Coordinates of C-alpha atoms and ligand atoms in Angstrom, one line a residue:
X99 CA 115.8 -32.3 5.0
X100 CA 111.9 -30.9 6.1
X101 CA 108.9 -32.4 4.3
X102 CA 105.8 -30.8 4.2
X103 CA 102.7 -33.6 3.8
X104 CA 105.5 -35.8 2.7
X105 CA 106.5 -34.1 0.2
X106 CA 109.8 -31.7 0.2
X107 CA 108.7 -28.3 0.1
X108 CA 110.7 -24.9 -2.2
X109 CA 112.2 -21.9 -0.9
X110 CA 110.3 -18.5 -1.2
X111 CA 111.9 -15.7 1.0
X112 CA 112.5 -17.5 4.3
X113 CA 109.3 -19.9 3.9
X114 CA 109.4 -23.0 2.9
X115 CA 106.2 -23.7 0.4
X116 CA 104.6 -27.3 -1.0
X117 CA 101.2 -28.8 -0.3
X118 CA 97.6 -27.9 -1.1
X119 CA 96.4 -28.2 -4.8
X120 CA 100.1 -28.2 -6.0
X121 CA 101.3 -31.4 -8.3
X122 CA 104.2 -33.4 -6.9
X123 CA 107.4 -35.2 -8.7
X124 CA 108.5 -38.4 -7.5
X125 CA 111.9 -38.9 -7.1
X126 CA 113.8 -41.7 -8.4
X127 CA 116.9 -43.8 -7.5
X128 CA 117.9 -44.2 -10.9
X129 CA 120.6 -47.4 -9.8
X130 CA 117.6 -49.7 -8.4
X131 CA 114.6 -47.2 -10.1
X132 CA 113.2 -46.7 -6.9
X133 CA 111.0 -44.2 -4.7
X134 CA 113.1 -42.2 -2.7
X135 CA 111.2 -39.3 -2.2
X136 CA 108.6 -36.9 -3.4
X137 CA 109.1 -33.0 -4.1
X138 CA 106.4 -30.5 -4.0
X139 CA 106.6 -28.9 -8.1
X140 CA 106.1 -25.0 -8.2
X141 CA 102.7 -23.6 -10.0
X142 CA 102.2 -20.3 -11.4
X143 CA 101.9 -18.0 -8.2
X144 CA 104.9 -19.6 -7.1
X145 CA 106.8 -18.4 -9.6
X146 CA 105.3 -14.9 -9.3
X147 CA 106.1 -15.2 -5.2
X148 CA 109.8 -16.2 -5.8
X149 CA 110.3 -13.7 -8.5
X150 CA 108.8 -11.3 -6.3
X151 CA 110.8 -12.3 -3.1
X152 CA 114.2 -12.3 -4.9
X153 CA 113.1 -8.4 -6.5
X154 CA 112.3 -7.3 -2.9
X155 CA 115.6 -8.2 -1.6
X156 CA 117.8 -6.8 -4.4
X157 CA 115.8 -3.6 -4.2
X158 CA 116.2 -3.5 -0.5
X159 CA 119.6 -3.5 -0.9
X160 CA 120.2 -6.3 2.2
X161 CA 122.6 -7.9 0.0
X162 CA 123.6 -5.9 -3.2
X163 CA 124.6 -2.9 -1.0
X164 CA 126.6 -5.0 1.8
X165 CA 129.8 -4.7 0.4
X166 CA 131.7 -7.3 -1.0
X167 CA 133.6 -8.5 2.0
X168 CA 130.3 -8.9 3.6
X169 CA 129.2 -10.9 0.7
X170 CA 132.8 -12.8 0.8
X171 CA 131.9 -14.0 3.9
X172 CA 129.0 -15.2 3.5
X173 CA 129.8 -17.0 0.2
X174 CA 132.8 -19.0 2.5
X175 CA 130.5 -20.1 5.3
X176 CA 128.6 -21.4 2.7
X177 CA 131.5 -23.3 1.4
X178 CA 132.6 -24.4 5.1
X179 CA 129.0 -25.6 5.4
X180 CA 128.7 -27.8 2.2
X181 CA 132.2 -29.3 3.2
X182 CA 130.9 -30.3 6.8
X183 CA 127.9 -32.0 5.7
X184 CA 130.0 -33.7 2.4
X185 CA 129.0 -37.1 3.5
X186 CA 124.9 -36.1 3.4
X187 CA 125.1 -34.2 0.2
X188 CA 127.2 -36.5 -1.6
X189 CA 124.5 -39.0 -0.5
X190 CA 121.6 -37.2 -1.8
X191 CA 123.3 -37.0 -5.2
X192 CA 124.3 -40.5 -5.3
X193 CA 120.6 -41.4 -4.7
X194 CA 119.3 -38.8 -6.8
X195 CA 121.2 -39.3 -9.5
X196 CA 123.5 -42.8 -10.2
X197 CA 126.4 -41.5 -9.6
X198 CA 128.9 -43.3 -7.1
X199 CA 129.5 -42.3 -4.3
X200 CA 133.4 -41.6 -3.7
X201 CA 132.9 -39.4 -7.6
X202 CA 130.2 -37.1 -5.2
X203 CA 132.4 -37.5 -2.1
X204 CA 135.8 -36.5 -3.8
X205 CA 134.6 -35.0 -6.8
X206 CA 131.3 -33.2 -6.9
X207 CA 130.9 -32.0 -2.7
X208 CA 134.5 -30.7 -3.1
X209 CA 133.9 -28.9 -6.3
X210 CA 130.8 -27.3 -5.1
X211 CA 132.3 -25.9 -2.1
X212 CA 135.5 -24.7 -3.8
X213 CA 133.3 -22.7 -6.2
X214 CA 131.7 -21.0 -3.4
X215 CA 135.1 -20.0 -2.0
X216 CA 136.7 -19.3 -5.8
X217 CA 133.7 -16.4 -5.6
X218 CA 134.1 -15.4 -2.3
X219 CA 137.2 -14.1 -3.3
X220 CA 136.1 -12.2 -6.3
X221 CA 133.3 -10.7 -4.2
X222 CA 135.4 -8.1 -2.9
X223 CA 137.6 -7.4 -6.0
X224 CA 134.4 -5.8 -8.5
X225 CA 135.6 -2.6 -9.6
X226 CA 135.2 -0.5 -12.1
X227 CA 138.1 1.8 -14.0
X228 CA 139.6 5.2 -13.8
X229 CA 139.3 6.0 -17.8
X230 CA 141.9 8.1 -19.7
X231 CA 139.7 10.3 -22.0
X232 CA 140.3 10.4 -25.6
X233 CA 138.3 13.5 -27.0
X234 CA 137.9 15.4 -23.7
X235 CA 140.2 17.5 -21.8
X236 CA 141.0 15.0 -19.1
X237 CA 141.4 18.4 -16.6
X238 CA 137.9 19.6 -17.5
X239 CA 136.5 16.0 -16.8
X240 CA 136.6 12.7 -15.2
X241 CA 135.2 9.7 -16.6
X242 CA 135.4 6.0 -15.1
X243 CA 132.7 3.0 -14.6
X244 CA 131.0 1.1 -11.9
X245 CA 130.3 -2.6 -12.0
X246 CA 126.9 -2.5 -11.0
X247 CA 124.8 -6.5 -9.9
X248 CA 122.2 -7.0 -12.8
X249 CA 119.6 -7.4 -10.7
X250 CA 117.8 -10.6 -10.4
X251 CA 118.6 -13.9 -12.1
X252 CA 116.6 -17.0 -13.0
X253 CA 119.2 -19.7 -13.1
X254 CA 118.0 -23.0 -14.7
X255 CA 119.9 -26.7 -14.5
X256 CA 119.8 -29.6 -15.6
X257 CA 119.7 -33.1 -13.8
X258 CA 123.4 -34.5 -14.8
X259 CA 125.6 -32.2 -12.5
X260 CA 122.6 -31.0 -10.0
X261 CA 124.9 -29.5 -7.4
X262 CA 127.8 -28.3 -9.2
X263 CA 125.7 -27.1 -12.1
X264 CA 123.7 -25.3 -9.6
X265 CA 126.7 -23.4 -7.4
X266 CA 128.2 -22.9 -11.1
X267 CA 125.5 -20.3 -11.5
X268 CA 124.3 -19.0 -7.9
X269 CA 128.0 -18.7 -6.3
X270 CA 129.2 -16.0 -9.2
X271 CA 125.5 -14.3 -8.8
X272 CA 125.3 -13.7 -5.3
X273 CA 129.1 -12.6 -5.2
X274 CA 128.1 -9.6 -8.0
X275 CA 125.6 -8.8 -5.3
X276 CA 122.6 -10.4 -7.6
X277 CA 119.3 -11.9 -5.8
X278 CA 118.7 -15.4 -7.3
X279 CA 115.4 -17.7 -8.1
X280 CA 117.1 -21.6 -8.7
X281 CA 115.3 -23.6 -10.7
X282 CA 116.9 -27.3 -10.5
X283 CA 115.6 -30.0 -13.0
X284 CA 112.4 -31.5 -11.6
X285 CA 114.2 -35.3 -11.6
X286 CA 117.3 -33.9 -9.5
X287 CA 116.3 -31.2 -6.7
X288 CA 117.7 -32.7 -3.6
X289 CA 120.8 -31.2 -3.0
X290 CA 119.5 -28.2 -4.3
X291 CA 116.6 -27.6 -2.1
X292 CA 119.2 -28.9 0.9
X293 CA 121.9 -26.1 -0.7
X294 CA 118.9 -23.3 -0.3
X295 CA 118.9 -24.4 4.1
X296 CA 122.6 -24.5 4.0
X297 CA 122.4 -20.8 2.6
X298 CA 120.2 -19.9 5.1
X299 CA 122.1 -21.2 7.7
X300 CA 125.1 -19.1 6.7
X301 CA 123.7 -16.0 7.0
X302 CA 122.6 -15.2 3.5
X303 CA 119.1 -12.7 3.8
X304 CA 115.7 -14.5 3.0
X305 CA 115.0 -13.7 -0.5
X306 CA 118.1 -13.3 -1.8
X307 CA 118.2 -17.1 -2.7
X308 CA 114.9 -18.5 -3.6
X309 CA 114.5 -22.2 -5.4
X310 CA 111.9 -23.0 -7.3
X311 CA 111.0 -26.8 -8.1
X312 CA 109.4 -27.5 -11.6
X313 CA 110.0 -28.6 -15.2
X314 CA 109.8 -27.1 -18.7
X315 CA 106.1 -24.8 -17.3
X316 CA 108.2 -23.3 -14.4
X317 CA 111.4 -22.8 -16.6
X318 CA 109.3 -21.2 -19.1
X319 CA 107.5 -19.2 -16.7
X320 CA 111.1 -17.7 -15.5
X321 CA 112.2 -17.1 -18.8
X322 CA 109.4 -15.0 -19.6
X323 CA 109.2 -12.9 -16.4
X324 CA 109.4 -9.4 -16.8
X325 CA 111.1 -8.8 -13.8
X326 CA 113.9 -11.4 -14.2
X327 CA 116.9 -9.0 -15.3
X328 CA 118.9 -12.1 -16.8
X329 CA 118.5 -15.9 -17.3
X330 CA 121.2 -18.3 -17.4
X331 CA 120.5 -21.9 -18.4
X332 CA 122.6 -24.9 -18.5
X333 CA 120.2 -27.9 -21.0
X334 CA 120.2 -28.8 -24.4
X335 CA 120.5 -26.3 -27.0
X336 CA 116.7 -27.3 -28.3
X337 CA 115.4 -25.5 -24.8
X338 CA 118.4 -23.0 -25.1
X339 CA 116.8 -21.6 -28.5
X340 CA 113.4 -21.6 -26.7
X341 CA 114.4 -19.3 -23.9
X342 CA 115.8 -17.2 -26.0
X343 CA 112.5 -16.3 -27.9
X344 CA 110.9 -16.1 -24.1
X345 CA 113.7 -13.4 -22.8
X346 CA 113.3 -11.7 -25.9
X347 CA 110.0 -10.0 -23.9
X348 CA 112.3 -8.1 -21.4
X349 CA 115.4 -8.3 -23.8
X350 CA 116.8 -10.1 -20.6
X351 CA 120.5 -11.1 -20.4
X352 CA 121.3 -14.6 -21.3
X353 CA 123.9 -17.1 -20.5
X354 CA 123.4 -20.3 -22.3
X355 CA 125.6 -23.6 -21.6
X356 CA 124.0 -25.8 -24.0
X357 CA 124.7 -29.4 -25.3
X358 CA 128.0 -30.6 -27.2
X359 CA 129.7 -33.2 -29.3
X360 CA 133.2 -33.1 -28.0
X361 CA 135.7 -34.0 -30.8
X362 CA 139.0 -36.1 -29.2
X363 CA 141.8 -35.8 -31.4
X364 CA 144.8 -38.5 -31.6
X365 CA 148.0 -37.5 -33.5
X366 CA 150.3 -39.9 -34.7
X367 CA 153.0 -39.5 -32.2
X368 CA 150.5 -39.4 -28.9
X369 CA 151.0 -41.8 -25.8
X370 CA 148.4 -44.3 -26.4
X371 CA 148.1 -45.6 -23.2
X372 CA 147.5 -42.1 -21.4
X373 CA 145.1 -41.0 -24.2
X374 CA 143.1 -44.5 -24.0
X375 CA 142.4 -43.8 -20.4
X376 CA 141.6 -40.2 -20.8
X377 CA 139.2 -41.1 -23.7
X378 CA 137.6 -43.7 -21.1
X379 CA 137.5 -41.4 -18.9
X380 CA 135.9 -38.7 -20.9
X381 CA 133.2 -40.7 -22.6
X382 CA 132.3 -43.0 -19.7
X383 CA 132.5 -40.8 -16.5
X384 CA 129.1 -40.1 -15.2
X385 CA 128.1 -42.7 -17.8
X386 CA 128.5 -40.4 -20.4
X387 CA 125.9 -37.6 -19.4
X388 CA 128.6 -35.1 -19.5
X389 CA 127.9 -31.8 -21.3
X390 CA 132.2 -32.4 -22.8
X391 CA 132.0 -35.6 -22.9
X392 CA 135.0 -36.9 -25.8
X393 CA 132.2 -38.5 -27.8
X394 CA 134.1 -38.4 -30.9
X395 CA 137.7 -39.8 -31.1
X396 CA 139.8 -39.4 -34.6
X397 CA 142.7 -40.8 -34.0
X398 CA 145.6 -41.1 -36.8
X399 CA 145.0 -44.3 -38.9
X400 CA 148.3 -46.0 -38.0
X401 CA 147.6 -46.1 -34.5
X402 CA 143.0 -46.0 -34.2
X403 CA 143.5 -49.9 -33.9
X404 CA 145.7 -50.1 -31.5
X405 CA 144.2 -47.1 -29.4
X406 CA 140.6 -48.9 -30.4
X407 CA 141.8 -52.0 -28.6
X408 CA 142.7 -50.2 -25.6
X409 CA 139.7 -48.4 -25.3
X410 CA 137.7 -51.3 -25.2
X411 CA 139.8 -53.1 -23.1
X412 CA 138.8 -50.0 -20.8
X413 CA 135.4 -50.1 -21.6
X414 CA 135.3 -53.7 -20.9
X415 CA 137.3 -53.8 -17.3
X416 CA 133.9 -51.1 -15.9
X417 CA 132.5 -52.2 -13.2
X418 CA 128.9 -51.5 -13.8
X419 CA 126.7 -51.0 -10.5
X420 CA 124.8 -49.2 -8.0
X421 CA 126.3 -46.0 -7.1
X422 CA 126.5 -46.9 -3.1
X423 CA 128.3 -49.9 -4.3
X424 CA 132.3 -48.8 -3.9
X425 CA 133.3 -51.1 -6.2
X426 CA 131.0 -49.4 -9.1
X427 CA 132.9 -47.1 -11.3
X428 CA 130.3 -46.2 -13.7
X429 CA 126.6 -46.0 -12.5
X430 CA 123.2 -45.1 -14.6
X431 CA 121.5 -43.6 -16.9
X432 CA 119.7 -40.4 -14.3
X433 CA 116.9 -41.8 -15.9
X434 CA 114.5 -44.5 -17.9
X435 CA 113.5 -42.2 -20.5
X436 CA 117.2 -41.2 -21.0
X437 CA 117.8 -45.1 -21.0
X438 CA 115.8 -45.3 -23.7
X439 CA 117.0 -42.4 -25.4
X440 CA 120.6 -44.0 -25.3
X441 CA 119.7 -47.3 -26.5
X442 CA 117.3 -45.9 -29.4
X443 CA 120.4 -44.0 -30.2
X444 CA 123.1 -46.7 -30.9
X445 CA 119.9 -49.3 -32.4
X446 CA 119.6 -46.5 -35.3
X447 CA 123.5 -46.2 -35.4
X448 CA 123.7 -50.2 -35.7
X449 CA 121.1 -49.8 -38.9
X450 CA 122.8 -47.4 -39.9
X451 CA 126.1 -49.6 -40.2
X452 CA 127.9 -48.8 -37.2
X453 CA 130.0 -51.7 -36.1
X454 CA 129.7 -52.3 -32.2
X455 CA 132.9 -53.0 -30.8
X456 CA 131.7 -53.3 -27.4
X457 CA 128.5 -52.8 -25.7
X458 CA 125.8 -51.7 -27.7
X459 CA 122.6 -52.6 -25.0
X460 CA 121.4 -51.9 -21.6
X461 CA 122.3 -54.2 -18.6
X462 CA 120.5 -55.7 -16.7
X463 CA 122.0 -56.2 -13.4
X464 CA 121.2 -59.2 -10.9
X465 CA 121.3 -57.1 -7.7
X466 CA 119.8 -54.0 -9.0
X467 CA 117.3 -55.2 -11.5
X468 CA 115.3 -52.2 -12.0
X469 CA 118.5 -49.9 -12.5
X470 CA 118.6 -47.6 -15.8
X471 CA 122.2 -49.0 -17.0
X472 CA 123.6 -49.5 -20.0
X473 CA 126.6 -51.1 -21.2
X474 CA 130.1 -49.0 -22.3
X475 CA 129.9 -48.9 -25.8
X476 CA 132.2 -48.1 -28.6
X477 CA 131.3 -47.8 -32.1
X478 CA 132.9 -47.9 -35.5
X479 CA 132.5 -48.0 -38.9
X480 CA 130.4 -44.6 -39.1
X481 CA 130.7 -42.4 -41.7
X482 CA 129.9 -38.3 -42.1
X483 CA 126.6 -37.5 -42.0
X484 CA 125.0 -39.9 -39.1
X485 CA 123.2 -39.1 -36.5
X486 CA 125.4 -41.0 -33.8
X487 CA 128.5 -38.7 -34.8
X488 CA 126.4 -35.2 -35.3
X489 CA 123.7 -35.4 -32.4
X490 CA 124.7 -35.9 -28.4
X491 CA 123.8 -38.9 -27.1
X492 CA 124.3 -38.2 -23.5
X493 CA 125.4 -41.9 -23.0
X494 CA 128.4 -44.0 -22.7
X495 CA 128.9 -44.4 -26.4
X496 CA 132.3 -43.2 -27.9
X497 CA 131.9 -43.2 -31.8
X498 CA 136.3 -43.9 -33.2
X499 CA 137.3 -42.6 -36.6
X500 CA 140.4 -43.1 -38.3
X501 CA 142.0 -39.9 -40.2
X502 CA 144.8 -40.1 -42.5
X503 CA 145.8 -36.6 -43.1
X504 CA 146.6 -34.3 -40.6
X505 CA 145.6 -31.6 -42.1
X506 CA 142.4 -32.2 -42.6
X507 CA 141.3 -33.0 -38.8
X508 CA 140.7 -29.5 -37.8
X509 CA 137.7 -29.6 -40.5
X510 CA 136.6 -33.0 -39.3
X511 CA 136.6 -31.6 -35.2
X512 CA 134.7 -28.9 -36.5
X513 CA 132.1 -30.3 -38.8
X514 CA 129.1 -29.8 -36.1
X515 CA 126.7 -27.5 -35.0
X516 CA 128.5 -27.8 -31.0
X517 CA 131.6 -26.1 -30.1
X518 CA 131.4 -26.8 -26.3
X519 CA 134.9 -29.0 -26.1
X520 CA 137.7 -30.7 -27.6
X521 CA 141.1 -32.4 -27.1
X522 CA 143.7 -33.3 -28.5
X523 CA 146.4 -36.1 -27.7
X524 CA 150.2 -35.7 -29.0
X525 CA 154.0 -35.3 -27.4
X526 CA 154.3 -32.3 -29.6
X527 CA 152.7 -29.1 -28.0
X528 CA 153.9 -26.8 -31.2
X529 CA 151.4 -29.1 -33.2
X530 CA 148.8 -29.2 -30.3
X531 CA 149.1 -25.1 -30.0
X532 CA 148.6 -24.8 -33.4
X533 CA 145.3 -27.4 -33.8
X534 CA 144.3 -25.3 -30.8
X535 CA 143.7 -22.4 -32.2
X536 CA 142.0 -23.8 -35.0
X537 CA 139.2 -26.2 -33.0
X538 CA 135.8 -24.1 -32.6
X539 CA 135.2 -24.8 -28.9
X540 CA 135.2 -23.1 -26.2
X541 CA 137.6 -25.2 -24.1
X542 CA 140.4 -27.1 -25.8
X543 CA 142.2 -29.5 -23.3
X544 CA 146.0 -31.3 -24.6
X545 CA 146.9 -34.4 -23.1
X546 CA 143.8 -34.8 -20.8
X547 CA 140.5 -34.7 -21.0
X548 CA 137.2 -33.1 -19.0
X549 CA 138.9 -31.5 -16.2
X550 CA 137.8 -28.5 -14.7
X551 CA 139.6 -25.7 -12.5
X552 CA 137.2 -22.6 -11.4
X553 CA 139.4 -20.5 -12.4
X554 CA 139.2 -21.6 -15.9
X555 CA 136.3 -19.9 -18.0
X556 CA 133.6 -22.8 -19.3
X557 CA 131.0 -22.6 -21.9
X558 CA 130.5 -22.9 -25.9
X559 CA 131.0 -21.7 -29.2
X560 CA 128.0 -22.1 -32.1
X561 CA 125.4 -23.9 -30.5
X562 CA 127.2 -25.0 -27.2
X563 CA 126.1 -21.5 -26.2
X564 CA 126.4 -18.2 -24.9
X565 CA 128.6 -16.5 -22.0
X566 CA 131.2 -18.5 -19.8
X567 CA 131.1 -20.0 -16.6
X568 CA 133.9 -20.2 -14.0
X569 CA 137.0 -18.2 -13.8
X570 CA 136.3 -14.0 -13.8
X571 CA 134.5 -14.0 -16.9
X572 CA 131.6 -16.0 -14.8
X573 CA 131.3 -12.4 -12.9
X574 CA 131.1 -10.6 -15.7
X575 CA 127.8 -12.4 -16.6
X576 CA 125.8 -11.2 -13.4
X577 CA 127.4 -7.4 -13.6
X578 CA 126.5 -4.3 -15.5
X579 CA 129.0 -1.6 -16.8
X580 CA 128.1 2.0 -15.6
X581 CA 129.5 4.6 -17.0
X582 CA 130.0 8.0 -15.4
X583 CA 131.4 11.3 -16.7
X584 CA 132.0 14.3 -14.5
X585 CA 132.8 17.7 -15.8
X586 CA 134.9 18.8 -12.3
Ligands
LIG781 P1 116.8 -29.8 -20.8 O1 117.1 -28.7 -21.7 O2 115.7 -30.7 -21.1 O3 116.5 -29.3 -19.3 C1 117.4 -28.4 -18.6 C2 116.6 -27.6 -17.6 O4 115.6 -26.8 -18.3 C3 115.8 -28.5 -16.6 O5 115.8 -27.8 -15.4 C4 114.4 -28.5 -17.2 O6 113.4 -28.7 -16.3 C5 114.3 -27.1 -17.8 N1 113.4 -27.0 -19.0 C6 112.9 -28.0 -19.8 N2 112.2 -27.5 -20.8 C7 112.1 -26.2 -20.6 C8 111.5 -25.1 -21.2 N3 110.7 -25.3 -22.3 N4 111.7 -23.8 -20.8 C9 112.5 -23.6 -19.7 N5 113.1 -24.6 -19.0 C10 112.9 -25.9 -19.4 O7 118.2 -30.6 -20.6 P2 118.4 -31.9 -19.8 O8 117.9 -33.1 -20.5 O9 117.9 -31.7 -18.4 O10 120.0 -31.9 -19.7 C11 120.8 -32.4 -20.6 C12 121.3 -31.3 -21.5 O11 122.1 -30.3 -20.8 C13 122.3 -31.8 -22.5 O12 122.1 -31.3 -23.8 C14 123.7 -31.3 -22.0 O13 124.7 -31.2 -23.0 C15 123.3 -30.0 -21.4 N6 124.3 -29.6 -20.5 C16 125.1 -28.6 -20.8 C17 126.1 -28.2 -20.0 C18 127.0 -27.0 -20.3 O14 127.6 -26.5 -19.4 N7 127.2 -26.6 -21.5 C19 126.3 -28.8 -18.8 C20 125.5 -29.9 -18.5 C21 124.5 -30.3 -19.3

């Protein structure tokens, strides 16, 4: 990657920008809370200069007008690109981030590049309809609409998923034909900053992809910009009412994937070893800084105990480590402060009268002393009403609930403010359907837990959010309906 006075530098039109009076960011290895690098943070004029950039280009047409098979192609060199340099980016994010290695090499790289190539092949298929009038002689007139890019889009991230989070958004913008400025979080930019080259490289016209580095100041500043057509964030649901006060200025379009407290539901009749390793799995993966993470499990009360046990029997068997280590299979917190936040988290649940089954503390780990860990933890004994079972911890901790009646559990998966996720565990897909359709979330997965497909639409109800991700509804977000009647 370039550095600029030692710092990495942003992308502005075809320029890469960092140095004089700006502040920097030091960047973190969060397994050994380390120095890895420093990035150059975006001021005020920045901002204006990537807006600016990314206006010029949509207005210039180099990329909105092109066509989408010219777009297509572009959007599948970028995916060839991010597979043949896999090994580097999945290294960045293991550094950047915690996360191990083979999860960024097999998981994360992988997803990135198939999202560029899910939207390369939408690119070409935007059209608008032939419409059938109602109230008007259909010989006298034609009517139909155009799908029309809407225009340039601040995309925001945050520091959990840096690289998929960030294609999530930019891949389904520059296939509507939209001209983007990225803003990644300010802990997590690497693979970002080294996605903007990779761009480049492909062909895509300066301007059209612009990344800004910077925290809350620089989000803000994007969110109020008058010439930002629409904004779409992925953070916590406290920034996510923010920005929408900030685009109220412009009435700018909003897409908001915002936080969640993913309810896991286990029916009587459910395989308890499958579910106990899909709960693992969807509570401890990425150590629990997962916007779906299954942080609440209610599970039927003649089998919690025995699912409980296997749980933390899972929990137990982690290896905790380093994410370059490949025998780690759960790595850090991104972060101290998020350390902190975790273990402040589960010390009020204790006083509260949670009962810690496992875990419950940080680790300290001999060869990685200065590593943000902490230990999988699963709690019991809560009751309605406390904090560890209403607020997301973004943390390995899995709060377990018994239930007795069935139907009840639909109220208790949706007694929250969140309605990002849920899932539900049973060998009877009749009584999953049905508990389906009553679940406020926006993604309901049976008999597994936390995977995604592109093609599947992502994103909340309540305060999870607004707008989906993924699948051909994540088009929808960057496009404008146009309609236009012709008396022939
Ligand atoms: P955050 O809201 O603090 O920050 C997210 C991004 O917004 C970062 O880039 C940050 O720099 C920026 N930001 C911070 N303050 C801002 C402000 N006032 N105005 C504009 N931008 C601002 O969230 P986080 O702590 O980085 O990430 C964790 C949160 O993200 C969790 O709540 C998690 O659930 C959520 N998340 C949601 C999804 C989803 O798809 N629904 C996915 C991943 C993470």
């Amino acid at each position: 990657m370039r550095v600029l006075d030692d710092c990495l530098p942003f992308l502005i039109g075809d320029r890469w920008v960092g140095g004089g009076p700006r502040k920097h960011q030091i960047l973190e290895d969060p397994s050994y809370g380390r120095e890895i690098a420093a990035a150059w943070l975006a001021d005020g004029a920045d901002v204006e200069a990537a807006v600016a950039a990314a206006r010029r280009s949509f207005d210039s047409g180099v990329w909105q007008a092109v066509g989408g098979d010219q777009r297509s192609r572009v959007l599948w060199r970028i995916a060839d690109l991010i597979e043949q340099h896999a090994l580097e980016l999945a290294t960045l994010e293991m550094r950047n981030t915690g996360k191990p290695l083979a999860s960024c090499l097999h998981g994360e790289i992988p997803f990135a590049a198939q999202c560029f190539r899910y939207f390369a092949g939408l690119a070409p298929q935007v059209a608008g309809r032939a419409i059938a009038l109602y109230g008007l002689p259909n010989e006298q007139f034609r009517a139909g609409t155009r799908l029309e890019p809407v225009g340039v889009v601040a995309a925001i991230v945050p520091w959990n998923g840096p690289l998929v989070q960030a294609c999530w958004k930019v891949a389904p913008a520059l296939a509507a034909g939209c001209s983007v400025v990225l803003k990644p979080s300010e802990l997590t930019p690497l693979t970002a900053l080294r996605l903007g080259e990779l761009a480049l490289e492909a062909g895509l016209p300066p301007g059209v992809l612009n990344i800004v580095t910077g925290g809350a100041e620089v989000g803000e500043a994007l969110g109020a910009h008058p010439d930002v057509d629409k904004l779409s964030f992925t953070g916590s649901t406290r920034v996510g009412k923010a920005l929408l006060q900030a685009a109220a200025g412009n009435l700018k379009r909003l897409t908001l994937e915002l936080g969640g407290k993913s309810p896991v539901l286990v029916l009587e009749d459910a395989d308890l070893e499958a579910a106990a390793e899909g709960i693992a799995q969807g509570i401890f993966g990425n150590a629990g800084q997962v916007c779906v993470a299954g942080s609440r499990v209610y599970a039927h009360a003649s089998i919690h105990e025995a699912l409980m046990r296997r749980v933390v029997q899972r929990a137990q068997g982690l290896q905790v480590g380093p994410g370059d280590l490949p025998t780690t299979q759960m790595g850090p917190l991104q972060s101290a402060a998020q350390l902190g936040r975790v273990s402040a988290m589960v010390e009020r649940a204790r006083a509260d009268g949670a009962v810690v089954e496992t875990g419950g503390e940080r680790v300290i780990l001999a060869n990685a002393p200065g590593g943000h860990y902490h230990a999988p933890t699963v709690l019991s004994g809560l009751h309605a009403g406390m904090e560890i079972l209403r607020e997301e911890v973004f943390g390995p901790v899995l709060c377990m609930m018994p239930f007795d009646d069935p139907a009840e559990l639909a109220s208790l998966a949706n007694d929250s403010p969140y309605g990002l996720a849920a899932s539900i565990w049973t060998r009877r897909l009749d009584a999953a359907n049905q508990l389906a359709a009553q679940v406020r979330a926006g993604l309901v997965w049976v008999n597994c837990h936390g995977i995604p497909d592109m093609a599947v639409p992502f994103g909340g109800f309540r305060q999870s959010g607004w707008g989906r991700e993924n699948g051909i509804e994540a088009m929808q977000q960057y496009l404008e309906t146009k309609s236009i009647l012709i008396r022939l």
